[in-house]
Amino acid sequence: SESKEIEIDDKNTKIAMDDGILASGRAAALELLKEMKAADEPEYIEVEAPTYGEKNANGGSAMKPLPESNNEKLQSKSDAPDQLTSNNQSSDEFFNTPSRKSHCMTISLVPPPSATRAWEQLTAVRKECKDPGFYRWPPHANILYPFLEPVYNEGDSDDGKKESKDVQLSRFRNEMAMHLKKAAQQCKPFDLTIDSFGTFGGKQRGVLWAYPKSKYTQESSDDQDADQEPLIRLHGLLEQHFPMCKDQRKGGAFHPHMTVSHYENNDNALAAKKGVESGWKLVSFHVPEIYLLQRKGDDGQFKIAATIPLGNTASGEEVLLHDPPIAFPAMPDVEEEWVLEERMAMKKRRKNGFKRRRRRRGGGSNDGHSSEESQKERNS
């Protein structure tokens, strides 16, 4: 086959390499990059797309945009591997403040605390199915996950003055709040019904999920809004303002789902599905708001960092910041022993699956594997 000469700049030498070797090397590099990306995914991230057959009483501070003079577009530094890079579009069109995606942040639909029946039924079925995420996650449908956290500039700003982290964090929060509000106010509040379940996975993993079917209330529906389910439309609106957060539609489309539990394989998930369906009673609730959720630490529980009202309300409600984040009233205060055992068992299955994939693809050094696994532990 045809060979090519590769010039090594620092030694001024040339090495002849066969096309087949070059292609093999490129393929191996791509596989390694995929493995590194998979190792960085958190314990509960759901990247496979399933297929389908009141205002908070705890208070908070309204997040209003900074004055225009203090709301200048910032340029991200491209040498940070996970950092987002700005482009030439206006910062009014999409969120453009230095940031990076974090699996400790998510924009999610969660039944509001007033939807007590939905909370009771979903909590009961997750407990029955021994959900490993029972303590860390509320019943939810991720809309943008992972979401964003700030990247701080340790040097001087454009005017030569060094800004404190508090100032940078304030700018980040105000910019984020402005774009969350712009997106959410274009989607009216809607109703959501849970009356069907599905699974996805294979021989090494199974997930049981509930389908959150959404629709506008009759009095608020119109021809434009009737084209698609409001939750799917809401995802599109949010993604327009946060175009870097596309992980929830890796399969090409957004498929909303609420995870019920995880299993060793899809056969076990299917068996659990039959049991759940036999006793499930349809439940519906109104969705006036969605939430920015945040957790702290590997074992932390996702709590409400911001309440995001839907629709262009007459009262002009702002995105409500909760600092520190607050827990949903119906969430457990501690992680019970059975939950920890299920979570550790799932983590072990994920590690074993990673090792099997490595062996099938030729493996690698033990040191490299250990480093990647450590990164995965930090993200889980």
Short mmCIF file of C-alpha atoms in Angstrom, two decimals:
data_model
loop_
_atom_site.label_atom_id
_atom_site.label_comp_id
_atom_site.label_asym_id
_atom_site.label_seq_id
_atom_site.Cartn_x
_atom_site.Cartn_y
_atom_site.Cartn_z
CA SER A 1 0.00 0.00 0.00
CA GLU A 2 1.00 3.65 -0.40
CA SER A 3 3.32 5.04 2.28
CA LYS A 4 3.66 8.58 3.54
CA GLU A 5 6.56 10.47 5.08
CA ILE A 6 5.94 12.12 8.44
CA GLU A 7 8.32 14.94 9.36
CA ILE A 8 9.30 15.30 13.00
CA ASP A 9 9.97 19.01 13.49
CA ASP A 10 12.15 18.89 16.55
CA LYS A 11 14.57 16.29 15.13
CA ASN A 12 14.28 17.22 11.46
CA THR A 13 13.82 13.59 10.57
CA LYS A 14 11.29 11.75 8.45
CA ILE A 15 9.56 8.45 9.13
CA ALA A 16 7.86 6.46 6.39
CA MET A 17 4.49 5.11 7.52
CA ASP A 18 2.08 2.80 5.76
CA ASP A 19 -1.47 4.13 5.11
CA GLY A 20 -2.86 1.15 6.99
CA ILE A 21 -0.77 1.97 10.04
CA LEU A 22 -1.89 5.60 9.89
CA ALA A 23 -5.55 4.61 9.67
CA SER A 24 -5.15 2.13 12.50
CA GLY A 25 -3.51 4.77 14.65
CA ARG A 26 -6.27 7.27 13.99
CA ALA A 27 -8.92 4.69 14.84
CA ALA A 28 -7.14 3.74 18.07
CA ALA A 29 -6.88 7.40 19.06
CA LEU A 30 -10.60 7.93 18.46
CA GLU A 31 -11.48 4.89 20.55
CA LEU A 32 -9.24 6.15 23.36
CA LEU A 33 -10.95 9.54 23.28
CA LYS A 34 -14.36 7.83 23.47
CA GLU A 35 -13.22 5.78 26.45
CA MET A 36 -11.91 8.88 28.21
CA LYS A 37 -15.22 10.65 27.62
CA ALA A 38 -17.18 7.64 28.89
CA ALA A 39 -15.01 7.51 32.00
CA ASP A 40 -15.87 11.13 32.73
CA GLU A 41 -19.63 10.54 32.67
CA PRO A 42 -21.27 10.54 36.09
CA GLU A 43 -22.90 7.64 37.80
CA TYR A 44 -26.46 8.61 36.85
CA ILE A 45 -26.08 10.47 33.60
CA GLU A 46 -28.64 9.26 31.09
CA VAL A 47 -27.32 9.79 27.60
CA GLU A 48 -29.22 7.04 25.83
CA ALA A 49 -32.46 8.30 24.37
CA PRO A 50 -35.45 6.14 25.32
CA THR A 51 -38.02 5.35 22.68
CA TYR A 52 -41.69 5.69 23.33
CA GLY A 53 -44.36 3.00 22.13
CA GLU A 54 -46.14 27.83 43.46
CA LYS A 55 -43.88 29.92 43.96
CA ASN A 56 -41.55 28.59 46.65
CA ALA A 57 -42.50 29.61 50.15
CA ASN A 58 -38.91 29.35 51.39
CA GLY A 59 -38.06 32.77 50.04
CA GLY A 60 -34.99 33.81 48.14
CA SER A 61 -33.68 36.77 46.20
CA ALA A 62 -34.89 37.78 42.76
CA MET A 63 -32.05 37.68 40.25
CA LYS A 64 -32.21 40.75 38.01
CA PRO A 65 -29.75 41.49 35.20
CA LEU A 66 -26.90 43.85 35.95
CA PRO A 67 -27.04 47.29 34.32
CA GLU A 68 -26.04 47.26 30.66
CA SER A 69 -22.74 49.00 31.38
CA ASN A 70 -21.71 46.15 33.69
CA ASN A 71 -23.03 43.43 31.42
CA GLU A 72 -20.25 43.22 28.88
CA LYS A 73 -19.53 40.12 26.85
CA LEU A 74 -16.58 38.13 28.19
CA GLN A 75 -14.16 36.03 26.19
CA SER A 76 -13.45 32.47 27.39
CA LYS A 77 -9.91 31.16 27.33
CA SER A 78 -9.53 28.29 24.88
CA ASP A 79 -6.64 26.66 26.75
CA ALA A 80 -8.98 25.35 29.50
CA PRO A 81 -10.06 21.86 28.34
CA ASP A 82 -13.63 21.93 29.66
CA GLN A 83 -14.19 25.64 29.29
CA LEU A 84 -16.63 27.03 26.77
CA THR A 85 -15.39 29.36 24.11
CA SER A 86 -17.19 32.54 23.12
CA ASN A 87 -17.87 33.46 19.52
CA ASN A 88 -18.93 36.60 17.71
CA GLN A 89 -22.66 36.36 18.42
CA SER A 90 -24.24 38.85 20.79
CA SER A 91 -24.38 37.81 24.44
CA ASP A 92 -28.07 38.79 24.34
CA GLU A 93 -28.75 35.86 22.00
CA PHE A 94 -27.26 33.16 24.20
CA PHE A 95 -25.36 32.70 27.44
CA ASN A 96 -21.76 33.69 26.79
CA THR A 97 -20.06 34.07 30.18
CA PRO A 98 -16.93 31.99 30.99
CA SER A 99 -18.21 28.63 32.22
CA ARG A 100 -17.89 24.89 31.91
CA LYS A 101 -20.33 22.00 32.11
CA SER A 102 -20.66 20.29 35.47
CA HIS A 103 -22.48 17.11 36.49
CA CYS A 104 -23.22 18.86 39.78
CA MET A 105 -25.64 21.21 37.99
CA THR A 106 -28.85 20.48 36.07
CA ILE A 107 -31.97 22.21 34.77
CA SER A 108 -34.79 19.79 35.59
CA LEU A 109 -38.49 19.34 35.74
CA VAL A 110 -39.47 18.18 39.23
CA PRO A 111 -43.02 17.89 40.58
CA PRO A 112 -43.58 21.06 42.62
CA PRO A 113 -43.84 20.47 46.39
CA SER A 114 -47.61 21.11 46.14
CA ALA A 115 -47.99 18.00 43.91
CA THR A 116 -48.10 15.72 46.97
CA ARG A 117 -49.79 12.77 45.25
CA ALA A 118 -47.16 12.68 42.50
CA TRP A 119 -44.39 12.84 45.08
CA GLU A 120 -45.97 10.04 47.12
CA GLN A 121 -46.45 7.70 44.15
CA LEU A 122 -43.07 8.33 42.57
CA THR A 123 -41.27 8.02 45.90
CA ALA A 124 -43.07 4.75 46.67
CA VAL A 125 -42.27 3.17 43.29
CA ARG A 126 -38.62 4.29 43.38
CA LYS A 127 -38.29 2.75 46.84
CA GLU A 128 -40.00 -0.45 45.69
CA CYS A 129 -37.61 -0.66 42.73
CA LYS A 130 -34.57 0.13 44.92
CA ASP A 131 -33.44 3.16 42.96
CA PRO A 132 -29.70 3.81 43.59
CA GLY A 133 -30.39 7.54 43.16
CA PHE A 134 -33.17 7.63 45.75
CA TYR A 135 -31.30 9.96 48.11
CA ARG A 136 -29.31 12.05 45.67
CA TRP A 137 -31.98 12.77 43.04
CA PRO A 138 -35.57 14.00 43.44
CA PRO A 139 -38.08 12.51 40.96
CA HIS A 140 -37.09 14.46 37.87
CA ALA A 141 -36.76 14.78 34.12
CA ASN A 142 -33.46 16.36 33.13
CA ILE A 143 -33.83 19.14 30.55
CA LEU A 144 -30.24 20.42 30.36
CA TYR A 145 -27.75 18.11 32.06
CA PRO A 146 -24.90 18.56 32.73
CA PHE A 147 -25.40 22.31 33.18
CA LEU A 148 -22.95 25.15 33.83
CA GLU A 149 -20.72 26.40 36.60
CA PRO A 150 -18.54 29.52 36.47
CA VAL A 151 -14.91 29.62 35.39
CA TYR A 152 -13.03 32.29 37.32
CA ASN A 153 -10.43 34.60 35.82
CA GLU A 154 -7.48 34.71 38.20
CA GLY A 155 -5.77 37.52 36.27
CA ASP A 156 -6.69 41.12 35.54
CA SER A 157 -9.87 42.12 33.73
CA ASP A 158 -9.90 44.09 30.46
CA ASP A 159 -9.56 47.40 32.31
CA GLY A 160 -6.47 46.16 34.18
CA LYS A 161 -8.22 45.63 37.50
CA LYS A 162 -8.40 42.29 39.23
CA GLU A 163 -11.96 41.18 39.96
CA SER A 164 -12.84 39.13 43.01
CA LYS A 165 -14.55 35.78 42.67
CA ASP A 166 -17.65 37.28 44.27
CA VAL A 167 -17.92 39.88 41.52
CA GLN A 168 -17.40 37.26 38.81
CA LEU A 169 -19.93 34.92 40.44
CA SER A 170 -22.47 37.73 40.62
CA ARG A 171 -22.03 38.43 36.90
CA PHE A 172 -22.32 34.74 36.08
CA ARG A 173 -25.55 34.37 38.09
CA ASN A 174 -27.14 37.50 36.65
CA GLU A 175 -26.31 36.51 33.08
CA MET A 176 -27.57 32.98 33.67
CA ALA A 177 -30.78 34.26 35.28
CA MET A 178 -31.43 36.61 32.39
CA HIS A 179 -31.20 33.81 29.82
CA LEU A 180 -33.17 31.33 31.91
CA LYS A 181 -35.95 33.87 32.21
CA LYS A 182 -35.90 34.72 28.48
CA ALA A 183 -36.27 31.04 27.60
CA ALA A 184 -38.80 30.07 30.28
CA GLN A 185 -41.14 32.99 29.73
CA GLN A 186 -41.76 31.79 26.17
CA CYS A 187 -43.27 28.53 27.48
CA LYS A 188 -46.58 28.78 29.32
CA PRO A 189 -47.19 26.65 32.41
CA PHE A 190 -48.52 23.22 31.49
CA ASP A 191 -49.97 20.02 32.88
CA LEU A 192 -48.04 16.76 33.13
CA THR A 193 -49.36 13.20 33.34
CA ILE A 194 -47.47 10.02 34.23
CA ASP A 195 -49.34 6.95 33.00
CA SER A 196 -46.79 4.86 31.07
CA PHE A 197 -43.33 3.38 31.53
CA GLY A 198 -40.47 2.17 29.38
CA THR A 199 -36.95 0.73 29.56
CA PHE A 200 -33.66 1.04 27.75
CA GLY A 201 -30.32 -0.70 28.06
CA GLY A 202 -28.91 -4.08 27.13
CA LYS A 203 -27.05 -7.06 28.61
CA GLN A 204 -24.94 -4.98 30.99
CA ARG A 205 -27.33 -2.19 31.96
CA GLY A 206 -31.05 -1.55 32.34
CA VAL A 207 -33.05 1.57 33.16
CA LEU A 208 -36.74 1.76 34.03
CA TRP A 209 -38.29 5.16 33.32
CA ALA A 210 -41.62 6.92 33.44
CA TYR A 211 -42.87 9.00 30.51
CA PRO A 212 -43.76 12.59 31.56
CA LYS A 213 -46.47 13.42 29.02
CA SER A 214 -47.03 17.16 28.94
CA LYS A 215 -49.78 19.33 27.47
CA TYR A 216 -51.01 22.87 27.81
CA THR A 217 -54.15 23.57 29.73
CA GLN A 218 -57.10 24.22 27.42
CA GLU A 219 -57.38 27.88 28.28
CA SER A 220 -53.73 28.59 27.45
CA SER A 221 -53.37 26.55 24.27
CA ASP A 222 -52.99 28.11 20.82
CA ASP A 223 -52.02 26.97 17.34
CA GLN A 224 -48.33 27.75 17.76
CA ASP A 225 -47.99 25.93 21.07
CA ALA A 226 -49.98 22.88 19.95
CA ASP A 227 -47.28 21.73 17.50
CA GLN A 228 -45.29 19.81 20.12
CA GLU A 229 -45.45 18.86 23.76
CA PRO A 230 -44.57 21.84 25.97
CA LEU A 231 -41.75 20.03 27.79
CA ILE A 232 -40.06 19.27 24.47
CA ARG A 233 -40.62 22.86 23.32
CA LEU A 234 -39.19 24.14 26.62
CA HIS A 235 -36.05 22.08 26.08
CA GLY A 236 -35.60 23.67 22.66
CA LEU A 237 -36.04 27.17 24.04
CA LEU A 238 -33.49 26.57 26.80
CA GLU A 239 -31.02 25.01 24.39
CA GLN A 240 -31.20 28.12 22.18
CA HIS A 241 -29.91 30.18 25.11
CA PHE A 242 -27.45 27.51 26.31
CA PRO A 243 -26.35 25.86 23.02
CA MET A 244 -23.35 24.21 24.68
CA CYS A 245 -25.67 21.97 26.75
CA LYS A 246 -26.87 19.44 24.19
CA ASP A 247 -26.13 16.22 26.10
CA GLN A 248 -29.79 15.31 26.58
CA ARG A 249 -30.33 14.83 22.86
CA LYS A 250 -27.26 12.89 21.84
CA GLY A 251 -29.50 10.58 19.82
CA GLY A 252 -30.61 13.52 17.70
CA ALA A 253 -33.83 14.37 19.56
CA PHE A 254 -34.87 15.15 23.09
CA HIS A 255 -36.84 12.33 24.73
CA PRO A 256 -38.02 13.42 28.20
CA HIS A 257 -38.08 10.67 30.80
CA MET A 258 -38.06 10.29 34.57
CA THR A 259 -35.74 7.55 35.79
CA VAL A 260 -37.40 5.13 38.22
CA SER A 261 -34.44 2.81 38.84
CA HIS A 262 -31.32 1.15 37.43
CA TYR A 263 -30.75 -2.58 36.91
CA GLU A 264 -28.03 -5.05 35.98
CA ASN A 265 -29.57 -5.57 32.54
CA ASN A 266 -32.61 -4.63 30.49
CA ASP A 267 -34.35 -7.97 31.14
CA ASN A 268 -34.48 -7.10 34.84
CA ALA A 269 -35.76 -3.64 33.99
CA LEU A 270 -38.52 -5.15 31.83
CA ALA A 271 -39.54 -7.48 34.67
CA ALA A 272 -39.71 -4.53 37.06
CA LYS A 273 -41.75 -2.57 34.50
CA LYS A 274 -44.48 -5.22 34.52
CA GLY A 275 -44.71 -5.08 38.29
CA VAL A 276 -44.89 -1.29 38.38
CA GLU A 277 -47.51 -1.08 35.65
CA SER A 278 -49.77 -3.59 37.43
CA GLY A 279 -50.16 -1.30 40.44
CA TRP A 280 -49.66 2.19 39.01
CA LYS A 281 -52.46 4.75 39.15
CA LEU A 282 -52.40 7.65 36.69
CA VAL A 283 -51.17 10.85 38.31
CA SER A 284 -51.25 14.40 36.95
CA PHE A 285 -50.00 17.74 38.22
CA HIS A 286 -49.55 21.34 37.10
CA VAL A 287 -46.07 22.63 36.21
CA PRO A 288 -45.76 26.38 36.91
CA GLU A 289 -41.95 26.30 37.27
CA ILE A 290 -38.79 24.32 36.68
CA TYR A 291 -35.61 24.25 38.74
CA LEU A 292 -31.88 24.73 38.63
CA LEU A 293 -30.57 21.94 40.86
CA GLN A 294 -27.15 21.74 42.44
CA ARG A 295 -25.31 19.18 44.50
CA LYS A 296 -22.10 19.54 46.49
CA GLY A 297 -19.65 16.68 46.65
CA ASP A 298 -19.81 13.17 45.24
CA ASP A 299 -22.43 12.07 47.76
CA GLY A 300 -24.45 15.28 47.78
CA GLN A 301 -28.18 15.59 47.21
CA PHE A 302 -29.49 17.72 44.37
CA LYS A 303 -31.18 20.76 45.89
CA ILE A 304 -32.95 23.83 44.50
CA ALA A 305 -30.42 26.51 43.56
CA ALA A 306 -32.98 28.53 41.59
CA THR A 307 -36.71 28.48 40.90
CA ILE A 308 -37.52 29.34 37.27
CA PRO A 309 -41.15 30.45 36.63
CA LEU A 310 -42.74 29.55 33.31
CA GLY A 311 -44.65 31.97 31.12
CA ASN A 312 -44.73 35.73 30.83
CA THR A 313 -46.59 36.37 34.08
CA ALA A 314 -48.44 39.61 34.76
CA SER A 315 -46.52 40.03 38.02
CA GLY A 316 -43.20 39.83 36.18
CA GLU A 317 -41.78 37.07 38.36
CA GLU A 318 -38.01 36.78 38.33
CA VAL A 319 -35.80 33.72 38.55
CA LEU A 320 -35.52 33.14 42.29
CA LEU A 321 -32.07 32.32 43.67
CA HIS A 322 -31.71 30.14 46.77
CA ASP A 323 -28.38 30.61 48.49
CA PRO A 324 -27.68 28.18 50.01
CA PRO A 325 -29.72 25.74 47.90
CA ILE A 326 -32.80 24.27 49.61
CA ALA A 327 -33.98 20.67 49.68
CA PHE A 328 -37.37 19.55 48.44
CA PRO A 329 -39.55 18.96 51.52
CA ALA A 330 -40.27 15.31 50.63
CA MET A 331 -36.63 14.31 50.08
CA PRO A 332 -34.87 12.11 52.68
CA ASP A 333 -32.55 13.82 55.15
CA VAL A 334 -29.94 11.04 55.05
CA GLU A 335 -28.92 8.26 52.68
CA GLU A 336 -30.28 5.01 54.10
CA GLU A 337 -28.11 1.89 54.14
CA TRP A 338 -30.05 0.13 51.36
CA VAL A 339 -29.66 3.15 49.07
CA LEU A 340 -25.91 3.28 49.65
CA GLU A 341 -25.63 -0.46 48.96
CA GLU A 342 -27.55 -0.12 45.68
CA ARG A 343 -25.47 2.89 44.64
CA MET A 344 -22.18 1.12 45.36
CA ALA A 345 -23.37 -1.99 43.51
CA MET A 346 -24.22 0.10 40.45
CA LYS A 347 -20.88 1.88 40.63
CA LYS A 348 -19.14 -1.50 40.71
CA ARG A 349 -21.09 -2.66 37.63
CA ARG A 350 -20.04 0.47 35.76
CA LYS A 351 -16.38 -0.13 36.65
CA ASN A 352 -16.57 -3.74 35.50
CA GLY A 353 -18.22 -2.66 32.26
CA PHE A 354 -15.45 -0.15 31.66
CA LYS A 355 -12.82 -2.85 32.21
CA ARG A 356 -14.56 -5.19 29.75
CA ARG A 357 -14.61 -2.49 27.08
CA ARG A 358 -10.94 -1.80 27.67
CA ARG A 359 -10.04 -5.48 27.27
CA ARG A 360 -12.05 -5.78 24.05
CA ARG A 361 -10.26 -2.79 22.57
CA GLY A 362 -6.75 -3.79 23.51
CA GLY A 363 -6.57 -2.42 27.03
CA GLY A 364 -4.01 0.09 28.22
CA SER A 365 -1.68 0.77 31.10
CA ASN A 366 -2.96 0.18 34.59
CA ASP A 367 -1.89 3.68 35.55
CA GLY A 368 -3.99 5.23 32.77
CA HIS A 369 -7.00 3.17 33.75
CA SER A 370 -6.63 4.13 37.39
CA SER A 371 -6.47 7.81 36.52
CA GLU A 372 -9.59 7.66 34.36
CA GLU A 373 -11.48 5.71 37.01
CA SER A 374 -10.49 8.30 39.61
CA GLN A 375 -11.91 11.04 37.40
CA LYS A 376 -15.11 9.03 37.03
CA GLU A 377 -15.34 8.69 40.82
CA ARG A 378 -15.07 12.45 41.22
CA ASN A 379 -17.88 13.04 38.72
CA SER A 380 -20.23 10.41 40.18
#
